[in-house]
Amino acid sequence: MTGKPSDSNAAWGGRFAGGPAEIMQRINVSIDFDRRLYAQDIAGSLAHAAMLVKQGILTAEDGEAIARGLEQIHGEIDAGNFTFRREHEDIHMNVEQRLAELIGPAAGRLHTARSRNDQVATDFRLWVRDTIDRLDGEMKALQEALLARAEEHAETIMPGFTHLQVAQPVTFGHHLLAYVEMIGRDRGRLADCRARLNECPLGSAALAGTSFPIDREATATKLGFARPTANSLDAVSDRDFAIEFLAAASLTGVHLSRLAEEIIIWCSEPYRFIRLSDAFTTGSSIMPQKRNPDAAELVRAKTGRLTGGLVGLLTVIKGLPLAYAKDMQEDKEPTFEAADTLELCLAATTGMVLDMKPDTMAMRRVAASGFSTATDLADWLVRVLGLPFRQAHHVTGTLVKLAETKGVDLADLSLGDMQGVEPKIVAGIFDVLTVESSVRSRTSFGGTAPDLVRASVAAARKRFL
Ligand code: ARG
């Protein structure tokens, strides 16, 4: 399986007599995936060429020919007229070879004072940066959708759960706002990652810098970077920015998977809290009555690709000696896949959030079950009778047991029943036993009261949109 050697590589083949074995080419070639870096690669080359001209390293004439050629290549790739060739290995050499076809030997001057090592590090940083900016917009769109639904359901009562057991009534709007906060932090993590990665490796060359009088500030500024990277070895050999991106993407995926799981639970027959339309469900080929929340299930599952990519790239970089090694070519596919996956999951989640139709009666019914206002009763005993909370908890427990034996809710116990347990109880206690009064009373900052939810929606719009 060694294959027939082909001609030696045009870009680095000077010292090679034969070409690579077919299997060597197969394991080495990255053009099938790194073609996605073409816009960033061309932008980097344009900045580099302009700087070389300004520094007198390249003639203005060559610089113009290079720029014109690169613009044309950009157009060809955009239009789908470009032939990517596997024998040119990667995006960098595909662009350069085409440039040589277009402008002749001057193309060979573009690579002065740079290496593919700083080139790819620059391209990839630019790509991750562009991707973060796009994802941020999509995360914002999800927050917008959640906020619209939260506002609409500021008063809608649902059961709040702990241990997936009915705990206390909350509002549906409040529940949705929890995800607005999570996505807000996810956006913050991506913004942090963006700020840290925004340094330009260009000019680090292969690993040691270059002897040409280049201006690294100029290329950094032109490409929108905050500054050039400070150490050439570090610049060509770390991919922590991609790992950070994958970590932030993974965490976002984990958050989306929790919402997806809740959507799945809420759609299920025993809950029936929400209904998704035909737009976000599928049928069963054997059970005609089924309406399955496949989109939510896939969002839940696709998180695996994100965390898988993160662990994969951590493992690639672990133990790599400085500086560049070809191992690093393995940084791109997990990063591309994570970006695509997250983009898809965000769009699907936003779609489901806008699509879901809550069954407010079903939610309220469950919210009122399971003695969910027992805490309100205990709080009343503390507030009105001055009982210590621990004693109030005990009294409430006895009342819950009594209601349970009688097969009724707390609100259905008579005043006499109550006074049998705690003689000082008066009729006012019944005011706190409805789910409505319960949520209305939760007015501490960050609490579930409908008025607070409305205020939180307004505040969140200011903070996030
Ligand atoms: N395709 C390579 C990568 O993605 C580009 C850098 C190649 N550098 C080298 N010294 N072979 O990492």
Short mmCIF file of C-alpha atoms and ligand atoms in Angstrom, two decimals:
data_model
loop_
_atom_site.label_atom_id
_atom_site.label_comp_id
_atom_site.label_asym_id
_atom_site.label_seq_id
_atom_site.Cartn_x
_atom_site.Cartn_y
_atom_site.Cartn_z
CA MET A 1 0.00 0.00 0.00
CA THR A 2 2.92 2.38 -0.46
CA GLY A 3 1.62 3.68 -3.78
CA LYS A 4 3.52 5.18 -6.63
CA PRO A 5 5.64 8.22 -5.89
CA SER A 6 4.45 11.25 -7.81
CA ASP A 7 6.46 14.38 -8.61
CA SER A 8 8.07 16.07 -5.65
CA ASN A 9 6.13 18.94 -4.09
CA ALA A 10 6.51 22.27 -5.86
CA ALA A 11 6.62 24.33 -2.66
CA TRP A 12 9.07 22.37 -0.58
CA GLY A 13 10.35 19.72 -2.97
CA GLY A 14 13.79 21.21 -3.61
CA ARG A 15 15.64 18.58 -1.63
CA PHE A 16 13.29 15.74 -2.52
CA ALA A 17 14.00 13.41 -5.42
CA GLY A 18 10.74 11.48 -5.46
CA GLY A 19 7.18 12.32 -4.50
CA PRO A 20 5.22 11.11 -1.49
CA ALA A 21 3.68 7.68 -1.29
CA GLU A 22 -0.03 7.70 -1.95
CA ILE A 23 -0.69 6.89 1.71
CA MET A 24 1.64 9.70 2.79
CA GLN A 25 -0.36 12.13 0.75
CA ARG A 26 -3.60 10.84 2.18
CA ILE A 27 -2.52 11.31 5.77
CA ASN A 28 -0.84 14.64 5.10
CA VAL A 29 -3.34 16.51 2.95
CA SER A 30 -5.61 19.00 4.68
CA ILE A 31 -7.14 20.90 1.77
CA ASP A 32 -10.41 18.97 2.07
CA PHE A 33 -11.12 20.77 5.34
CA ASP A 34 -8.78 23.74 5.62
CA ARG A 35 -10.20 25.27 2.44
CA ARG A 36 -12.62 26.83 4.89
CA LEU A 37 -9.80 29.19 5.85
CA TYR A 38 -9.51 30.71 2.38
CA ALA A 39 -10.93 34.16 3.19
CA GLN A 40 -8.71 34.48 6.27
CA ASP A 41 -5.69 33.13 4.38
CA ILE A 42 -6.10 35.69 1.61
CA ALA A 43 -6.71 38.53 4.08
CA GLY A 44 -3.50 37.55 5.90
CA SER A 45 -1.52 37.44 2.66
CA LEU A 46 -2.83 40.83 1.54
CA ALA A 47 -1.81 42.38 4.85
CA HIS A 48 1.59 40.70 4.71
CA ALA A 49 2.28 41.79 1.12
CA ALA A 50 1.25 45.39 1.81
CA MET A 51 3.58 45.48 4.81
CA LEU A 52 6.47 44.02 2.78
CA VAL A 53 6.02 46.80 0.21
CA LYS A 54 5.89 49.48 2.88
CA GLN A 55 9.08 48.14 4.42
CA GLY A 56 10.85 48.10 1.06
CA ILE A 57 11.17 44.31 1.11
CA LEU A 58 8.93 43.93 -1.92
CA THR A 59 8.62 46.29 -4.89
CA ALA A 60 5.37 48.21 -5.29
CA GLU A 61 4.95 46.53 -8.66
CA ASP A 62 5.19 43.00 -7.24
CA GLY A 63 2.99 44.04 -4.36
CA GLU A 64 0.27 45.20 -6.74
CA ALA A 65 0.46 42.07 -8.85
CA ILE A 66 0.20 39.93 -5.72
CA ALA A 67 -2.75 41.89 -4.39
CA ARG A 68 -4.59 41.75 -7.71
CA GLY A 69 -3.94 38.04 -8.03
CA LEU A 70 -5.13 37.35 -4.48
CA GLU A 71 -8.34 39.34 -5.06
CA GLN A 72 -9.00 37.32 -8.17
CA ILE A 73 -8.45 34.05 -6.32
CA HIS A 74 -10.85 35.20 -3.61
CA GLY A 75 -13.45 35.85 -6.30
CA GLU A 76 -12.85 32.48 -7.92
CA ILE A 77 -13.28 30.60 -4.66
CA ASP A 78 -16.40 32.62 -3.76
CA ALA A 79 -17.86 31.84 -7.16
CA GLY A 80 -17.00 28.14 -6.92
CA ASN A 81 -14.64 28.38 -9.91
CA PHE A 82 -11.50 27.43 -8.04
CA THR A 83 -10.00 23.98 -8.37
CA PHE A 84 -8.61 22.83 -5.04
CA ARG A 85 -5.79 20.39 -5.66
CA ARG A 86 -4.84 17.72 -3.18
CA GLU A 87 -1.28 17.66 -4.52
CA HIS A 88 -0.90 21.18 -3.12
CA GLU A 89 -1.67 19.86 0.35
CA ASP A 90 -3.36 22.74 2.07
CA ILE A 91 -5.14 26.04 1.56
CA HIS A 92 -1.93 28.06 1.83
CA MET A 93 -0.20 26.28 -1.01
CA ASN A 94 -3.32 26.02 -3.13
CA VAL A 95 -3.65 29.79 -3.04
CA GLU A 96 0.05 30.35 -3.67
CA GLN A 97 0.19 27.93 -6.60
CA ARG A 98 -2.79 29.59 -8.21
CA LEU A 99 -1.17 32.96 -7.64
CA ALA A 100 1.89 31.69 -9.52
CA GLU A 101 -0.33 30.63 -12.41
CA LEU A 102 -1.90 34.08 -12.46
CA ILE A 103 1.08 36.40 -11.95
CA GLY A 104 4.18 34.31 -12.53
CA PRO A 105 7.38 34.32 -10.47
CA ALA A 106 6.42 37.37 -8.37
CA ALA A 107 4.07 35.01 -6.52
CA GLY A 108 7.13 33.38 -5.03
CA ARG A 109 8.02 36.61 -3.22
CA LEU A 110 4.86 36.61 -1.11
CA HIS A 111 6.31 34.02 1.24
CA THR A 112 9.27 36.27 2.17
CA ALA A 113 9.57 36.68 5.93
CA ARG A 114 6.82 34.24 6.78
CA SER A 115 6.22 30.52 7.06
CA ARG A 116 3.14 28.38 6.86
CA ASN A 117 3.51 28.04 10.61
CA ASP A 118 2.73 31.66 11.42
CA GLN A 119 0.42 31.79 8.43
CA VAL A 120 -1.84 28.98 9.61
CA ALA A 121 -1.79 30.24 13.19
CA THR A 122 -2.94 33.64 11.92
CA ASP A 123 -5.61 32.23 9.61
CA PHE A 124 -7.00 30.03 12.32
CA ARG A 125 -7.15 32.81 14.89
CA LEU A 126 -8.97 34.97 12.37
CA TRP A 127 -11.39 32.15 11.61
CA VAL A 128 -12.17 31.46 15.26
CA ARG A 129 -12.61 35.20 15.83
CA ASP A 130 -15.06 35.52 12.91
CA THR A 131 -16.90 32.45 14.16
CA ILE A 132 -17.20 33.80 17.68
CA ASP A 133 -18.71 37.01 16.28
CA ARG A 134 -21.27 35.04 14.27
CA LEU A 135 -22.14 32.72 17.16
CA ASP A 136 -22.54 35.67 19.48
CA GLY A 137 -25.27 37.01 17.22
CA GLU A 138 -27.02 33.66 17.27
CA MET A 139 -26.78 33.39 21.04
CA LYS A 140 -28.23 36.85 21.30
CA ALA A 141 -31.09 35.79 19.06
CA LEU A 142 -31.79 32.89 21.41
CA GLN A 143 -31.82 35.25 24.38
CA GLU A 144 -34.21 37.50 22.50
CA ALA A 145 -36.56 34.59 21.89
CA LEU A 146 -36.38 33.47 25.52
CA LEU A 147 -37.05 37.02 26.69
CA ALA A 148 -40.10 37.38 24.46
CA ARG A 149 -41.57 34.15 25.82
CA ALA A 150 -40.63 35.06 29.40
CA GLU A 151 -42.44 38.36 29.10
CA GLU A 152 -45.48 36.64 27.66
CA HIS A 153 -45.48 34.16 30.55
CA ALA A 154 -44.49 36.36 33.47
CA GLU A 155 -47.67 35.24 35.29
CA THR A 156 -47.92 31.68 34.02
CA ILE A 157 -47.53 29.32 36.94
CA MET A 158 -45.62 26.09 36.68
CA PRO A 159 -44.14 23.73 39.23
CA GLY A 160 -40.56 24.44 40.21
CA PHE A 161 -38.66 21.20 40.75
CA THR A 162 -35.81 19.95 42.85
CA HIS A 163 -34.81 16.31 42.38
CA LEU A 164 -37.46 16.45 39.61
CA GLN A 165 -40.02 16.41 42.45
CA VAL A 166 -42.52 19.24 42.68
CA ALA A 167 -40.93 21.75 45.04
CA GLN A 168 -42.45 25.23 44.92
CA PRO A 169 -44.54 27.06 42.35
CA VAL A 170 -42.59 29.32 40.02
CA THR A 171 -43.50 31.28 36.93
CA PHE A 172 -42.73 29.95 33.48
CA GLY A 173 -41.21 33.31 32.62
CA HIS A 174 -38.83 33.00 35.55
CA HIS A 175 -37.81 29.53 34.43
CA LEU A 176 -37.02 30.76 30.92
CA LEU A 177 -35.02 33.68 32.32
CA ALA A 178 -32.69 31.17 33.96
CA TYR A 179 -31.54 30.18 30.46
CA VAL A 180 -31.11 33.84 29.47
CA GLU A 181 -28.55 34.09 32.28
CA MET A 182 -26.75 30.89 31.23
CA ILE A 183 -26.49 32.00 27.61
CA GLY A 184 -25.34 35.42 28.82
CA ARG A 185 -22.43 33.80 30.64
CA ASP A 186 -21.70 31.63 27.60
CA ARG A 187 -21.46 34.78 25.51
CA GLY A 188 -19.13 36.25 28.12
CA ARG A 189 -16.87 33.21 27.92
CA LEU A 190 -16.67 33.50 24.14
CA ALA A 191 -15.95 37.23 24.47
CA ASP A 192 -13.11 36.46 26.91
CA CYS A 193 -11.74 33.87 24.49
CA ARG A 194 -11.96 36.41 21.66
CA ALA A 195 -10.09 39.06 23.63
CA ARG A 196 -7.29 36.64 24.53
CA LEU A 197 -6.89 35.22 21.02
CA ASN A 198 -6.82 38.63 19.38
CA GLU A 199 -3.04 38.78 18.89
CA CYS A 200 -1.34 38.38 15.54
CA PRO A 201 1.21 35.56 15.04
CA LEU A 202 2.20 36.79 11.57
CA GLY A 203 5.91 37.51 11.40
CA SER A 204 6.82 34.80 13.90
CA ALA A 205 7.82 32.93 10.74
CA ALA A 206 8.72 29.26 11.20
CA LEU A 207 9.49 29.59 14.91
CA ALA A 208 12.31 32.06 15.55
CA GLY A 209 11.15 35.26 13.88
CA THR A 210 12.78 36.66 10.76
CA SER A 211 15.85 38.61 9.73
CA PHE A 212 13.81 40.86 7.41
CA PRO A 213 12.90 44.32 8.73
CA ILE A 214 9.16 43.58 8.97
CA ASP A 215 6.56 45.66 10.79
CA ARG A 216 4.48 43.32 12.90
CA GLU A 217 2.39 46.15 14.34
CA ALA A 218 1.28 47.04 10.83
CA THR A 219 0.04 43.57 9.90
CA ALA A 220 -1.58 43.11 13.30
CA THR A 221 -3.48 46.39 12.95
CA LYS A 222 -4.50 45.71 9.38
CA LEU A 223 -6.01 42.37 10.38
CA GLY A 224 -7.89 43.86 13.32
CA PHE A 225 -5.71 42.29 15.99
CA ALA A 226 -5.04 44.19 19.19
CA ARG A 227 -1.28 43.58 18.98
CA PRO A 228 1.33 41.12 17.65
CA THR A 229 2.02 38.01 19.72
CA ALA A 230 5.00 38.51 22.02
CA ASN A 231 6.86 35.23 21.56
CA SER A 232 7.43 33.61 18.18
CA LEU A 233 7.73 30.07 19.56
CA ASP A 234 4.50 30.38 21.50
CA ALA A 235 2.74 31.97 18.55
CA VAL A 236 3.30 29.06 16.18
CA SER A 237 2.89 26.27 18.68
CA ASP A 238 -0.07 26.88 20.90
CA ARG A 239 -3.67 26.30 20.05
CA ASP A 240 -5.07 27.22 23.44
CA PHE A 241 -7.37 29.73 21.76
CA ALA A 242 -9.07 26.91 19.85
CA ILE A 243 -9.26 24.83 23.02
CA GLU A 244 -10.80 27.74 24.86
CA PHE A 245 -13.29 28.16 22.06
CA LEU A 246 -14.15 24.46 22.26
CA ALA A 247 -14.53 24.69 26.03
CA ALA A 248 -16.88 27.64 25.77
CA ALA A 249 -18.78 25.94 22.95
CA SER A 250 -19.03 22.74 25.00
CA LEU A 251 -20.45 24.56 27.96
CA THR A 252 -22.97 26.31 25.75
CA GLY A 253 -23.87 22.92 24.33
CA VAL A 254 -24.33 21.58 27.84
CA HIS A 255 -26.70 24.44 28.61
CA LEU A 256 -28.64 23.86 25.42
CA SER A 257 -28.87 20.16 26.22
CA ARG A 258 -30.46 20.95 29.57
CA LEU A 259 -33.12 23.08 27.93
CA ALA A 260 -33.57 20.40 25.27
CA GLU A 261 -34.07 17.79 27.99
CA GLU A 262 -36.66 19.97 29.69
CA ILE A 263 -38.49 20.49 26.41
CA ILE A 264 -38.54 16.72 25.95
CA ILE A 265 -39.91 16.19 29.45
CA TRP A 266 -42.48 18.98 29.08
CA CYS A 267 -43.70 17.49 25.79
CA SER A 268 -44.17 14.04 27.26
CA GLU A 269 -47.66 12.73 27.88
CA PRO A 270 -47.45 12.58 31.69
CA TYR A 271 -46.44 16.27 31.79
CA ARG A 272 -48.01 17.90 28.76
CA PHE A 273 -46.70 21.31 29.80
CA ILE A 274 -45.96 22.38 26.26
CA ARG A 275 -46.75 21.35 22.74
CA LEU A 276 -44.39 21.70 19.79
CA SER A 277 -45.93 22.19 16.37
CA ASP A 278 -45.34 20.04 13.31
CA ALA A 279 -42.42 22.32 12.53
CA PHE A 280 -40.29 20.83 15.32
CA THR A 281 -41.61 17.31 15.70
CA THR A 282 -41.69 14.13 13.69
CA GLY A 283 -44.11 11.23 13.51
CA SER A 284 -43.50 7.55 14.05
CA SER A 285 -43.56 5.16 11.12
CA ILE A 286 -45.49 2.59 13.15
CA MET A 287 -47.40 4.53 15.82
CA PRO A 288 -49.66 7.02 14.03
CA GLN A 289 -50.48 8.95 17.21
CA LYS A 290 -46.85 9.86 17.98
CA ARG A 291 -45.39 13.36 17.92
CA ASN A 292 -41.72 13.12 18.79
CA PRO A 293 -39.52 16.06 19.82
CA ASP A 294 -36.62 14.95 17.61
CA ALA A 295 -35.05 18.38 17.28
CA ALA A 296 -34.74 18.66 21.06
CA GLU A 297 -33.36 15.14 21.29
CA LEU A 298 -30.73 15.95 18.67
CA VAL A 299 -29.72 19.16 20.41
CA ARG A 300 -29.35 17.09 23.58
CA ALA A 301 -27.24 14.50 21.77
CA LYS A 302 -25.06 16.79 19.68
CA THR A 303 -23.44 18.12 22.81
CA GLY A 304 -21.30 14.98 22.55
CA ARG A 305 -19.61 16.33 19.45
CA LEU A 306 -18.65 19.50 21.29
CA THR A 307 -17.22 17.87 24.38
CA GLY A 308 -15.65 15.19 22.18
CA GLY A 309 -13.88 17.86 20.14
CA LEU A 310 -12.65 19.57 23.28
CA VAL A 311 -11.14 16.41 24.72
CA GLY A 312 -9.75 15.52 21.31
CA LEU A 313 -7.85 18.76 20.86
CA LEU A 314 -6.63 18.84 24.46
CA THR A 315 -5.19 15.41 23.76
CA VAL A 316 -3.55 16.54 20.50
CA ILE A 317 -1.72 19.39 22.20
CA LYS A 318 -0.80 17.54 25.38
CA GLY A 319 2.89 16.69 25.50
CA LEU A 320 3.77 18.40 22.19
CA PRO A 321 7.27 19.86 22.37
CA LEU A 322 7.71 23.42 21.08
CA ALA A 323 7.38 24.63 18.45
CA TYR A 324 5.19 23.66 15.48
CA ALA A 325 4.49 20.02 14.69
CA LYS A 326 2.12 18.59 12.12
CA ASP A 327 -0.01 17.28 14.96
CA MET A 328 -1.46 20.77 15.01
CA GLN A 329 -3.14 20.26 11.70
CA GLU A 330 -5.58 18.16 13.71
CA ASP A 331 -6.83 21.33 15.39
CA LYS A 332 -9.17 22.32 12.59
CA GLU A 333 -11.73 19.59 12.11
CA PRO A 334 -12.96 19.46 15.73
CA THR A 335 -13.10 23.24 15.80
CA PHE A 336 -15.00 23.48 12.52
CA GLU A 337 -17.35 20.73 13.60
CA ALA A 338 -18.00 22.37 16.96
CA ALA A 339 -18.81 25.69 15.29
CA ASP A 340 -21.19 24.05 12.82
CA THR A 341 -22.82 21.96 15.51
CA LEU A 342 -23.29 24.85 17.89
CA GLU A 343 -24.71 27.03 15.15
CA LEU A 344 -27.23 24.36 14.24
CA CYS A 345 -28.17 23.69 17.86
CA LEU A 346 -28.64 27.38 18.59
CA ALA A 347 -30.91 27.83 15.57
CA ALA A 348 -32.96 24.75 16.46
CA THR A 349 -33.29 25.83 20.08
CA THR A 350 -34.37 29.35 19.13
CA GLY A 351 -36.90 27.81 16.78
CA MET A 352 -38.32 25.55 19.48
CA VAL A 353 -38.47 28.34 22.05
CA LEU A 354 -40.52 30.46 19.66
CA ASP A 355 -42.64 27.49 18.61
CA MET A 356 -43.59 25.93 21.94
CA LYS A 357 -47.12 26.44 23.13
CA PRO A 358 -47.52 26.08 26.89
CA ASP A 359 -50.59 24.35 28.34
CA THR A 360 -51.02 26.74 31.24
CA MET A 361 -53.81 24.69 32.87
CA ALA A 362 -51.67 21.55 32.97
CA MET A 363 -48.75 23.49 34.41
CA ARG A 364 -50.88 25.10 37.08
CA ARG A 365 -52.48 21.80 38.06
CA VAL A 366 -49.12 20.17 38.70
CA ALA A 367 -47.80 23.33 40.37
CA ALA A 368 -50.59 23.06 42.94
CA SER A 369 -49.98 19.36 43.59
CA GLY A 370 -47.53 17.78 45.98
CA PHE A 371 -48.20 20.30 48.79
CA SER A 372 -46.10 22.79 46.85
CA THR A 373 -47.12 25.70 49.11
CA ALA A 374 -45.92 24.00 52.30
CA THR A 375 -42.98 26.42 52.51
CA ASP A 376 -45.42 29.34 52.30
CA LEU A 377 -47.33 27.84 55.22
CA ALA A 378 -44.17 27.46 57.27
CA ASP A 379 -43.10 31.02 56.41
CA TRP A 380 -46.52 32.26 57.58
CA LEU A 381 -46.04 30.53 60.93
CA VAL A 382 -42.70 32.31 61.29
CA ARG A 383 -43.92 35.69 60.11
CA VAL A 384 -47.31 35.86 61.85
CA LEU A 385 -46.90 33.64 64.90
CA GLY A 386 -43.21 34.27 65.46
CA LEU A 387 -42.35 30.55 65.51
CA PRO A 388 -38.70 29.65 64.97
CA PHE A 389 -38.35 28.26 61.41
CA ARG A 390 -37.36 24.78 62.58
CA GLN A 391 -40.53 24.52 64.68
CA ALA A 392 -42.63 25.95 61.85
CA HIS A 393 -41.11 23.30 59.56
CA HIS A 394 -42.19 20.61 62.04
CA VAL A 395 -45.74 21.96 62.38
CA THR A 396 -46.04 22.18 58.60
CA GLY A 397 -44.81 18.61 58.25
CA THR A 398 -47.54 17.44 60.63
CA LEU A 399 -50.15 19.36 58.61
CA VAL A 400 -48.88 17.85 55.34
CA LYS A 401 -49.16 14.39 56.88
CA LEU A 402 -52.72 15.17 58.03
CA ALA A 403 -53.70 16.42 54.55
CA GLU A 404 -52.11 13.36 53.01
CA THR A 405 -54.10 11.00 55.27
CA LYS A 406 -57.30 12.85 54.44
CA GLY A 407 -56.41 12.81 50.74
CA VAL A 408 -56.74 16.60 50.38
CA ASP A 409 -54.56 19.64 49.65
CA LEU A 410 -53.28 21.89 52.43
CA ALA A 411 -55.83 24.55 51.42
CA ASP A 412 -58.65 22.04 51.93
CA LEU A 413 -57.88 21.43 55.60
CA SER A 414 -60.33 23.17 57.96
CA LEU A 415 -59.24 25.84 60.40
CA GLY A 416 -60.12 23.33 63.12
CA ASP A 417 -57.76 20.75 61.58
CA MET A 418 -55.02 23.35 61.57
CA GLN A 419 -55.64 24.49 65.11
CA GLY A 420 -55.54 20.87 66.25
CA VAL A 421 -51.88 20.92 65.31
CA GLU A 422 -51.05 24.53 66.28
CA PRO A 423 -53.75 26.32 68.31
CA LYS A 424 -52.50 29.82 67.49
CA ILE A 425 -53.22 29.47 63.72
CA VAL A 426 -55.91 31.88 62.39
CA ALA A 427 -57.88 32.00 59.12
CA GLY A 428 -55.35 34.38 57.47
CA ILE A 429 -53.15 31.35 56.85
CA PHE A 430 -55.36 30.29 53.94
CA ASP A 431 -54.32 33.42 52.04
CA VAL A 432 -50.82 32.06 51.49
CA LEU A 433 -51.78 28.58 50.34
CA THR A 434 -52.67 29.27 46.70
CA VAL A 435 -50.02 28.97 44.02
CA GLU A 436 -50.80 32.52 42.87
CA SER A 437 -50.13 34.04 46.28
CA SER A 438 -47.05 31.87 46.60
CA VAL A 439 -45.36 33.17 43.45
CA ARG A 440 -46.54 36.73 44.12
CA SER A 441 -44.85 36.65 47.52
CA ARG A 442 -41.42 35.66 46.15
CA THR A 443 -40.22 39.23 45.76
CA SER A 444 -36.62 38.91 46.94
CA PHE A 445 -34.13 40.03 44.29
CA GLY A 446 -33.92 37.39 41.57
CA GLY A 447 -37.14 35.75 42.75
CA THR A 448 -40.08 34.38 40.80
CA ALA A 449 -42.81 37.01 41.48
CA PRO A 450 -44.49 38.08 38.21
CA ASP A 451 -43.65 41.77 38.76
CA LEU A 452 -40.00 40.86 39.23
CA VAL A 453 -40.03 38.69 36.13
CA ARG A 454 -41.32 41.61 34.09
CA ALA A 455 -38.63 43.87 35.57
CA SER A 456 -35.98 41.20 34.95
CA VAL A 457 -37.00 40.92 31.30
CA ALA A 458 -36.55 44.66 30.89
CA ALA A 459 -33.21 44.59 32.72
CA ALA A 460 -31.98 41.61 30.70
CA ARG A 461 -32.85 43.36 27.45
CA LYS A 462 -30.63 46.24 28.53
CA ARG A 463 -27.82 43.93 29.63
CA PHE A 464 -27.81 41.54 26.71
CA LEU A 465 -29.50 42.89 23.58
N1 ARG B 1 -1.61 22.55 6.92
C1 ARG B 1 -0.73 22.90 7.97
C2 ARG B 1 -1.48 22.97 9.30
O1 ARG B 1 -2.65 23.07 9.28
C3 ARG B 1 -0.06 24.20 7.69
C4 ARG B 1 1.23 24.39 8.37
C5 ARG B 1 2.26 23.48 7.77
N2 ARG B 1 3.56 23.70 8.32
C6 ARG B 1 4.56 22.87 8.16
N3 ARG B 1 5.69 23.16 8.72
N4 ARG B 1 4.41 21.75 7.51
O2 ARG B 1 -0.91 22.91 10.38
#
